[in-house]
Amino acid sequence: MSLPNEALQKLLQELENRIVTSQQQIGIAKAQVTTKQKAIRLLDLTSNEMSSLPKDTPVYEGVGKMFVGVPMSTVDKRLVAEKAELKSDVSGLEKKLSSLEMTHKNSMEHYERFVKSGGKA
């Protein structure tokens, strides 16, 4: 059984749209993962630098246009919390990326099968 020409074109267009959309989303997800991993490395570097300082070293954080003295333990806790949140975000993005790559792969397979069959559904 063969589908009408219009239905075949619509199906082919839908597959192409799904492929392009998944490619774009994969690129966005990869960029987000890279950005968050870079932020994690920066937090690690900051934490390592702070751990090499004596415990009584004055530490300041920027608040708007000024700096406020805060205990080193407060800064350490903030760094650990931010790192944990970023790792959680990266984990979620990697799951999303895996799903997007599977969608892209399946769409490409369907598209290739469709083209090789000559448009017979």
CSV table of N, CA and C in Angstrom, one decimal:
chain,number,residue,atom,x,y,z
A,1,MET,N,0.9,-1.2,0.0
A,1,MET,CA,0.0,0.0,0.0
A,1,MET,C,0.9,1.2,0.0
A,2,SER,N,0.6,2.2,-0.8
A,2,SER,CA,1.4,3.4,-1.0
A,2,SER,C,0.6,4.6,-0.5
A,3,LEU,N,1.3,5.5,0.1
A,3,LEU,CA,0.6,6.7,0.6
A,3,LEU,C,0.6,7.7,-0.5
A,4,PRO,N,-0.4,8.7,-0.4
A,4,PRO,CA,-0.4,9.7,-1.4
A,4,PRO,C,0.9,10.6,-1.3
A,5,ASN,N,1.2,11.2,-2.4
A,5,ASN,CA,2.4,12.0,-2.6
A,5,ASN,C,2.5,13.1,-1.5
A,6,GLU,N,1.3,13.8,-1.2
A,6,GLU,CA,1.3,14.9,-0.2
A,6,GLU,C,1.7,14.3,1.2
A,7,ALA,N,1.1,13.1,1.5
A,7,ALA,CA,1.4,12.5,2.8
A,7,ALA,C,2.9,12.2,2.9
A,8,LEU,N,3.4,11.7,1.9
A,8,LEU,CA,4.9,11.3,1.9
A,8,LEU,C,5.7,12.5,2.1
A,9,GLN,N,5.4,13.6,1.4
A,9,GLN,CA,6.2,14.9,1.5
A,9,GLN,C,6.0,15.4,3.0
A,10,LYS,N,4.8,15.3,3.5
A,10,LYS,CA,4.6,15.8,4.9
A,10,LYS,C,5.4,14.9,5.9
A,11,LEU,N,5.4,13.6,5.7
A,11,LEU,CA,6.2,12.7,6.5
A,11,LEU,C,7.7,13.0,6.4
A,12,LEU,N,8.2,13.2,5.2
A,12,LEU,CA,9.6,13.5,5.0
A,12,LEU,C,10.0,14.8,5.6
A,13,GLN,N,9.1,15.8,5.5
A,13,GLN,CA,9.4,17.2,6.1
A,13,GLN,C,9.4,17.1,7.6
A,14,GLU,N,8.5,16.3,8.2
A,14,GLU,CA,8.5,16.1,9.7
A,14,GLU,C,9.8,15.4,10.2
A,15,LEU,N,10.2,14.4,9.4
A,15,LEU,CA,11.5,13.8,9.8
A,15,LEU,C,12.7,14.8,9.7
A,16,GLU,N,12.7,15.5,8.6
A,16,GLU,CA,13.8,16.5,8.5
A,16,GLU,C,13.8,17.6,9.6
A,17,ASN,N,12.6,18.0,10.0
A,17,ASN,CA,12.4,19.0,11.1
A,17,ASN,C,12.9,18.4,12.4
A,18,ARG,N,12.5,17.1,12.6
A,18,ARG,CA,12.9,16.5,13.9
A,18,ARG,C,14.5,16.3,13.9
A,19,ILE,N,15.1,16.0,12.8
A,19,ILE,CA,16.5,15.9,12.7
A,19,ILE,C,17.2,17.2,13.0
A,20,VAL,N,16.8,18.3,12.4
A,20,VAL,CA,17.4,19.6,12.6
A,20,VAL,C,17.2,20.1,14.0
A,21,THR,N,16.0,19.9,14.5
A,21,THR,CA,15.7,20.3,15.9
A,21,THR,C,16.6,19.6,16.9
A,22,SER,N,16.7,18.3,16.7
A,22,SER,CA,17.5,17.5,17.7
A,22,SER,C,19.0,17.9,17.5
A,23,GLN,N,19.5,18.2,16.3
A,23,GLN,CA,20.9,18.6,16.2
A,23,GLN,C,21.1,19.9,16.9
A,24,GLN,N,20.2,20.9,16.8
A,24,GLN,CA,20.3,22.2,17.5
A,24,GLN,C,20.3,22.0,19.0
A,25,GLN,N,19.4,21.2,19.5
A,25,GLN,CA,19.3,20.9,20.9
A,25,GLN,C,20.5,20.2,21.5
A,26,ILE,N,21.1,19.3,20.7
A,26,ILE,CA,22.3,18.6,21.1
A,26,ILE,C,23.4,19.7,21.2
A,27,GLY,N,23.6,20.6,20.3
A,27,GLY,CA,24.6,21.6,20.3
A,27,GLY,C,24.4,22.5,21.5
A,28,ILE,N,23.2,22.9,21.9
A,28,ILE,CA,22.9,23.7,23.0
A,28,ILE,C,23.3,23.0,24.3
A,29,ALA,N,22.9,21.7,24.4
A,29,ALA,CA,23.1,20.9,25.6
A,29,ALA,C,24.6,20.7,25.8
A,30,LYS,N,25.4,20.5,24.7
A,30,LYS,CA,26.8,20.3,24.8
A,30,LYS,C,27.5,21.6,25.3
A,31,ALA,N,27.0,22.7,24.8
A,31,ALA,CA,27.6,24.0,25.2
A,31,ALA,C,27.3,24.3,26.7
A,32,GLN,N,26.1,23.9,27.2
A,32,GLN,CA,25.7,24.1,28.6
A,32,GLN,C,26.6,23.2,29.5
A,33,VAL,N,26.8,22.0,29.0
A,33,VAL,CA,27.6,21.0,29.8
A,33,VAL,C,29.1,21.6,29.9
A,34,THR,N,29.6,22.1,28.8
A,34,THR,CA,30.9,22.6,28.8
A,34,THR,C,31.0,23.8,29.7
A,35,THR,N,30.1,24.7,29.7
A,35,THR,CA,30.0,25.9,30.5
A,35,THR,C,30.0,25.5,32.0
A,36,LYS,N,29.2,24.6,32.4
A,36,LYS,CA,29.0,24.2,33.8
A,36,LYS,C,30.3,23.4,34.2
A,37,GLN,N,30.9,22.7,33.4
A,37,GLN,CA,32.1,22.0,33.8
A,37,GLN,C,33.3,23.0,34.0
A,38,LYS,N,33.3,24.0,33.2
A,38,LYS,CA,34.3,25.1,33.4
A,38,LYS,C,34.0,25.8,34.7
A,39,ALA,N,32.8,26.0,35.0
A,39,ALA,CA,32.5,26.7,36.3
A,39,ALA,C,32.9,25.8,37.5
A,40,ILE,N,32.7,24.5,37.4
A,40,ILE,CA,33.2,23.5,38.4
A,40,ILE,C,34.7,23.6,38.6
A,41,ARG,N,35.4,23.6,37.5
A,41,ARG,CA,36.9,23.7,37.5
A,41,ARG,C,37.3,25.0,38.2
A,42,LEU,N,36.6,26.1,37.9
A,42,LEU,CA,36.9,27.4,38.6
A,42,LEU,C,36.6,27.3,40.1
A,43,LEU,N,35.5,26.7,40.5
A,43,LEU,CA,35.2,26.5,41.9
A,43,LEU,C,36.3,25.7,42.6
A,44,ASP,N,36.7,24.6,41.9
A,44,ASP,CA,37.8,23.8,42.5
A,44,ASP,C,39.1,24.5,42.7
A,45,LEU,N,39.4,25.3,41.7
A,45,LEU,CA,40.6,26.1,41.8
A,45,LEU,C,40.5,27.1,42.9
A,46,THR,N,39.4,27.8,43.0
A,46,THR,CA,39.2,28.7,44.1
A,46,THR,C,39.3,28.0,45.5
A,47,SER,N,38.7,26.9,45.6
A,47,SER,CA,38.7,26.1,46.8
A,47,SER,C,40.1,25.7,47.2
A,48,ASN,N,40.8,25.2,46.2
A,48,ASN,CA,42.2,24.8,46.4
A,48,ASN,C,43.1,26.0,46.9
A,49,GLU,N,42.9,27.1,46.3
A,49,GLU,CA,43.7,28.3,46.7
A,49,GLU,C,43.3,28.7,48.1
A,50,MET,N,42.0,28.7,48.4
A,50,MET,CA,41.6,29.1,49.8
A,50,MET,C,42.1,28.1,50.8
A,51,SER,N,42.2,26.8,50.5
A,51,SER,CA,42.7,25.8,51.5
A,51,SER,C,44.1,26.0,51.8
A,52,SER,N,44.9,26.6,50.9
A,52,SER,CA,46.3,26.8,51.1
A,52,SER,C,46.6,28.0,52.0
A,53,LEU,N,45.5,28.8,52.3
A,53,LEU,CA,45.7,30.0,53.1
A,53,LEU,C,45.5,29.7,54.6
A,54,PRO,N,46.2,30.4,55.5
A,54,PRO,CA,45.9,30.2,56.9
A,54,PRO,C,44.5,30.5,57.2
A,55,LYS,N,44.0,29.8,58.3
A,55,LYS,CA,42.5,30.0,58.6
A,55,LYS,C,42.2,31.4,59.1
A,56,ASP,N,43.1,32.1,59.5
A,56,ASP,CA,42.8,33.5,60.0
A,56,ASP,C,42.9,34.6,58.9
A,57,THR,N,43.1,34.1,57.7
A,57,THR,CA,43.3,35.1,56.6
A,57,THR,C,41.9,35.8,56.3
A,58,PRO,N,41.9,37.1,56.3
A,58,PRO,CA,40.7,37.8,56.0
A,58,PRO,C,40.2,37.5,54.5
A,59,VAL,N,38.9,37.2,54.4
A,59,VAL,CA,38.4,36.8,53.1
A,59,VAL,C,37.2,37.8,52.8
A,60,TYR,N,37.1,38.2,51.6
A,60,TYR,CA,36.1,39.2,51.2
A,60,TYR,C,35.3,38.7,50.0
A,61,GLU,N,34.0,39.0,50.0
A,61,GLU,CA,33.2,38.7,48.9
A,61,GLU,C,32.6,40.0,48.3
A,62,GLY,N,32.4,40.0,47.0
A,62,GLY,CA,31.8,41.2,46.4
A,62,GLY,C,30.3,41.2,46.6
A,63,VAL,N,29.8,42.3,47.0
A,63,VAL,CA,28.4,42.6,47.1
A,63,VAL,C,28.1,43.9,46.4
A,64,GLY,N,27.6,43.8,45.2
A,64,GLY,CA,27.3,45.0,44.4
A,64,GLY,C,28.7,45.6,44.1
A,65,LYS,N,28.9,46.9,44.5
A,65,LYS,CA,30.1,47.6,44.2
A,65,LYS,C,31.1,47.6,45.4
A,66,MET,N,30.8,46.8,46.4
A,66,MET,CA,31.7,46.8,47.6
A,66,MET,C,32.0,45.4,47.9
A,67,PHE,N,33.0,45.3,48.8
A,67,PHE,CA,33.4,44.0,49.3
A,67,PHE,C,33.1,43.9,50.8
A,68,VAL,N,32.7,42.7,51.3
A,68,VAL,CA,32.3,42.5,52.6
A,68,VAL,C,33.1,41.4,53.2
A,69,GLY,N,33.7,41.6,54.4
A,69,GLY,CA,34.5,40.5,55.0
A,69,GLY,C,33.5,39.4,55.5
A,70,VAL,N,33.9,38.2,55.2
A,70,VAL,CA,33.1,37.0,55.6
A,70,VAL,C,34.0,35.9,56.1
A,71,PRO,N,33.6,35.1,57.0
A,71,PRO,CA,34.4,34.0,57.5
A,71,PRO,C,34.7,33.0,56.4
A,72,MET,N,35.9,32.5,56.4
A,72,MET,CA,36.4,31.5,55.4
A,72,MET,C,35.5,30.3,55.3
A,73,SER,N,34.9,29.9,56.5
A,73,SER,CA,34.0,28.7,56.5
A,73,SER,C,32.8,29.0,55.7
A,74,THR,N,32.3,30.2,55.7
A,74,THR,CA,31.1,30.6,54.9
A,74,THR,C,31.3,30.5,53.4
A,75,VAL,N,32.5,31.0,53.1
A,75,VAL,CA,32.9,30.9,51.6
A,75,VAL,C,33.1,29.5,51.2
A,76,ASP,N,33.7,28.6,52.0
A,76,ASP,CA,33.9,27.2,51.7
A,76,ASP,C,32.5,26.5,51.5
A,77,LYS,N,31.6,26.8,52.4
A,77,LYS,CA,30.3,26.2,52.3
A,77,LYS,C,29.6,26.6,51.0
A,78,ARG,N,29.7,27.9,50.7
A,78,ARG,CA,29.1,28.4,49.5
A,78,ARG,C,29.7,27.7,48.2
A,79,LEU,N,31.0,27.6,48.2
A,79,LEU,CA,31.7,26.9,47.1
A,79,LEU,C,31.2,25.5,47.0
A,80,VAL,N,31.1,24.8,48.1
A,80,VAL,CA,30.7,23.3,48.1
A,80,VAL,C,29.3,23.2,47.5
A,81,ALA,N,28.4,24.1,48.0
A,81,ALA,CA,27.0,24.1,47.6
A,81,ALA,C,26.9,24.4,46.1
A,82,GLU,N,27.6,25.4,45.6
A,82,GLU,CA,27.6,25.7,44.2
A,82,GLU,C,28.1,24.6,43.3
A,83,LYS,N,29.2,23.9,43.8
A,83,LYS,CA,29.8,22.8,43.1
A,83,LYS,C,28.8,21.7,43.0
A,84,ALA,N,28.1,21.3,44.1
A,84,ALA,CA,27.1,20.3,44.1
A,84,ALA,C,26.0,20.5,43.1
A,85,GLU,N,25.5,21.8,43.2
A,85,GLU,CA,24.4,22.2,42.2
A,85,GLU,C,24.9,22.1,40.8
A,86,LEU,N,26.1,22.5,40.5
A,86,LEU,CA,26.6,22.4,39.1
A,86,LEU,C,26.7,21.0,38.7
A,87,LYS,N,27.2,20.1,39.6
A,87,LYS,CA,27.4,18.7,39.2
A,87,LYS,C,26.0,18.1,38.9
A,88,SER,N,25.0,18.4,39.7
A,88,SER,CA,23.7,17.9,39.5
A,88,SER,C,23.1,18.4,38.2
A,89,ASP,N,23.4,19.7,37.8
A,89,ASP,CA,23.0,20.2,36.5
A,89,ASP,C,23.7,19.5,35.4
A,90,VAL,N,25.0,19.2,35.5
A,90,VAL,CA,25.7,18.5,34.5
A,90,VAL,C,25.1,17.1,34.3
A,91,SER,N,24.8,16.4,35.4
A,91,SER,CA,24.3,15.1,35.3
A,91,SER,C,22.9,15.1,34.6
A,92,GLY,N,22.1,16.1,34.9
A,92,GLY,CA,20.8,16.2,34.2
A,92,GLY,C,21.0,16.5,32.7
A,93,LEU,N,21.9,17.4,32.4
A,93,LEU,CA,22.2,17.7,31.0
A,93,LEU,C,22.7,16.5,30.2
A,94,GLU,N,23.6,15.7,30.9
A,94,GLU,CA,24.1,14.5,30.2
A,94,GLU,C,23.0,13.5,29.9
A,95,LYS,N,22.0,13.4,30.8
A,95,LYS,CA,20.9,12.5,30.5
A,95,LYS,C,20.1,13.1,29.4
A,96,LYS,N,19.8,14.4,29.4
A,96,LYS,CA,19.1,15.0,28.3
A,96,LYS,C,19.8,14.8,27.0
A,97,LEU,N,21.1,15.0,27.0
A,97,LEU,CA,22.0,14.9,25.8
A,97,LEU,C,21.9,13.5,25.3
A,98,SER,N,21.9,12.5,26.1
A,98,SER,CA,21.8,11.1,25.7
A,98,SER,C,20.5,10.8,25.0
A,99,SER,N,19.4,11.4,25.6
A,99,SER,CA,18.1,11.2,25.0
A,99,SER,C,18.0,11.9,23.7
A,100,LEU,N,18.6,13.1,23.6
A,100,LEU,CA,18.5,13.9,22.3
A,100,LEU,C,19.3,13.1,21.2
A,101,GLU,N,20.5,12.6,21.6
A,101,GLU,CA,21.3,11.8,20.6
A,101,GLU,C,20.5,10.6,20.2
A,102,MET,N,19.8,9.9,21.1
A,102,MET,CA,19.0,8.8,20.6
A,102,MET,C,17.9,9.2,19.7
A,103,THR,N,17.2,10.3,20.0
A,103,THR,CA,16.2,10.8,19.1
A,103,THR,C,16.8,11.1,17.7
A,104,HIS,N,17.9,11.8,17.7
A,104,HIS,CA,18.6,12.1,16.5
A,104,HIS,C,18.9,10.9,15.7
A,105,LYS,N,19.5,9.9,16.3
A,105,LYS,CA,19.9,8.7,15.7
A,105,LYS,C,18.7,7.9,15.1
A,106,ASN,N,17.6,7.8,15.9
A,106,ASN,CA,16.4,7.2,15.4
A,106,ASN,C,15.8,7.9,14.2
A,107,SER,N,15.8,9.2,14.3
A,107,SER,CA,15.2,10.0,13.2
A,107,SER,C,16.0,9.9,11.9
A,108,MET,N,17.3,9.8,12.1
A,108,MET,CA,18.2,9.6,10.9
A,108,MET,C,18.0,8.3,10.3
A,109,GLU,N,17.8,7.2,11.1
A,109,GLU,CA,17.6,5.9,10.6
A,109,GLU,C,16.3,5.8,9.9
A,110,HIS,N,15.2,6.4,10.4
A,110,HIS,CA,13.9,6.5,9.8
A,110,HIS,C,14.0,7.2,8.4
A,111,TYR,N,14.7,8.3,8.4
A,111,TYR,CA,14.9,9.1,7.2
A,111,TYR,C,15.6,8.3,6.2
A,112,GLU,N,16.7,7.7,6.5
A,112,GLU,CA,17.5,6.9,5.5
A,112,GLU,C,16.7,5.7,5.0
A,113,ARG,N,15.9,5.1,5.9
A,113,ARG,CA,15.1,3.9,5.5
A,113,ARG,C,14.0,4.4,4.5
A,114,PHE,N,13.4,5.6,4.8
A,114,PHE,CA,12.4,6.2,4.0
A,114,PHE,C,12.9,6.5,2.6
A,115,VAL,N,14.1,7.1,2.6
A,115,VAL,CA,14.7,7.5,1.3
A,115,VAL,C,15.1,6.3,0.5
A,116,LYS,N,15.7,5.3,1.2
A,116,LYS,CA,16.1,4.1,0.4
A,116,LYS,C,14.9,3.3,-0.1
A,117,SER,N,13.8,3.3,0.6
A,117,SER,CA,12.6,2.6,0.1
A,117,SER,C,11.9,3.3,-1.0
A,118,GLY,N,12.4,4.5,-1.3
A,118,GLY,CA,11.8,5.2,-2.4
A,118,GLY,C,10.5,5.9,-2.0
A,119,GLY,N,10.3,6.1,-0.7
A,119,GLY,CA,9.1,6.8,-0.3
A,119,GLY,C,7.9,5.9,0.0
A,120,LYS,N,8.1,4.6,0.1
A,120,LYS,CA,7.1,3.7,0.4
A,120,LYS,C,7.0,3.5,1.9
A,121,ALA,N,5.9,3.7,2.5
A,121,ALA,CA,5.8,3.6,4.0
A,121,ALA,C,5.6,2.2,4.4
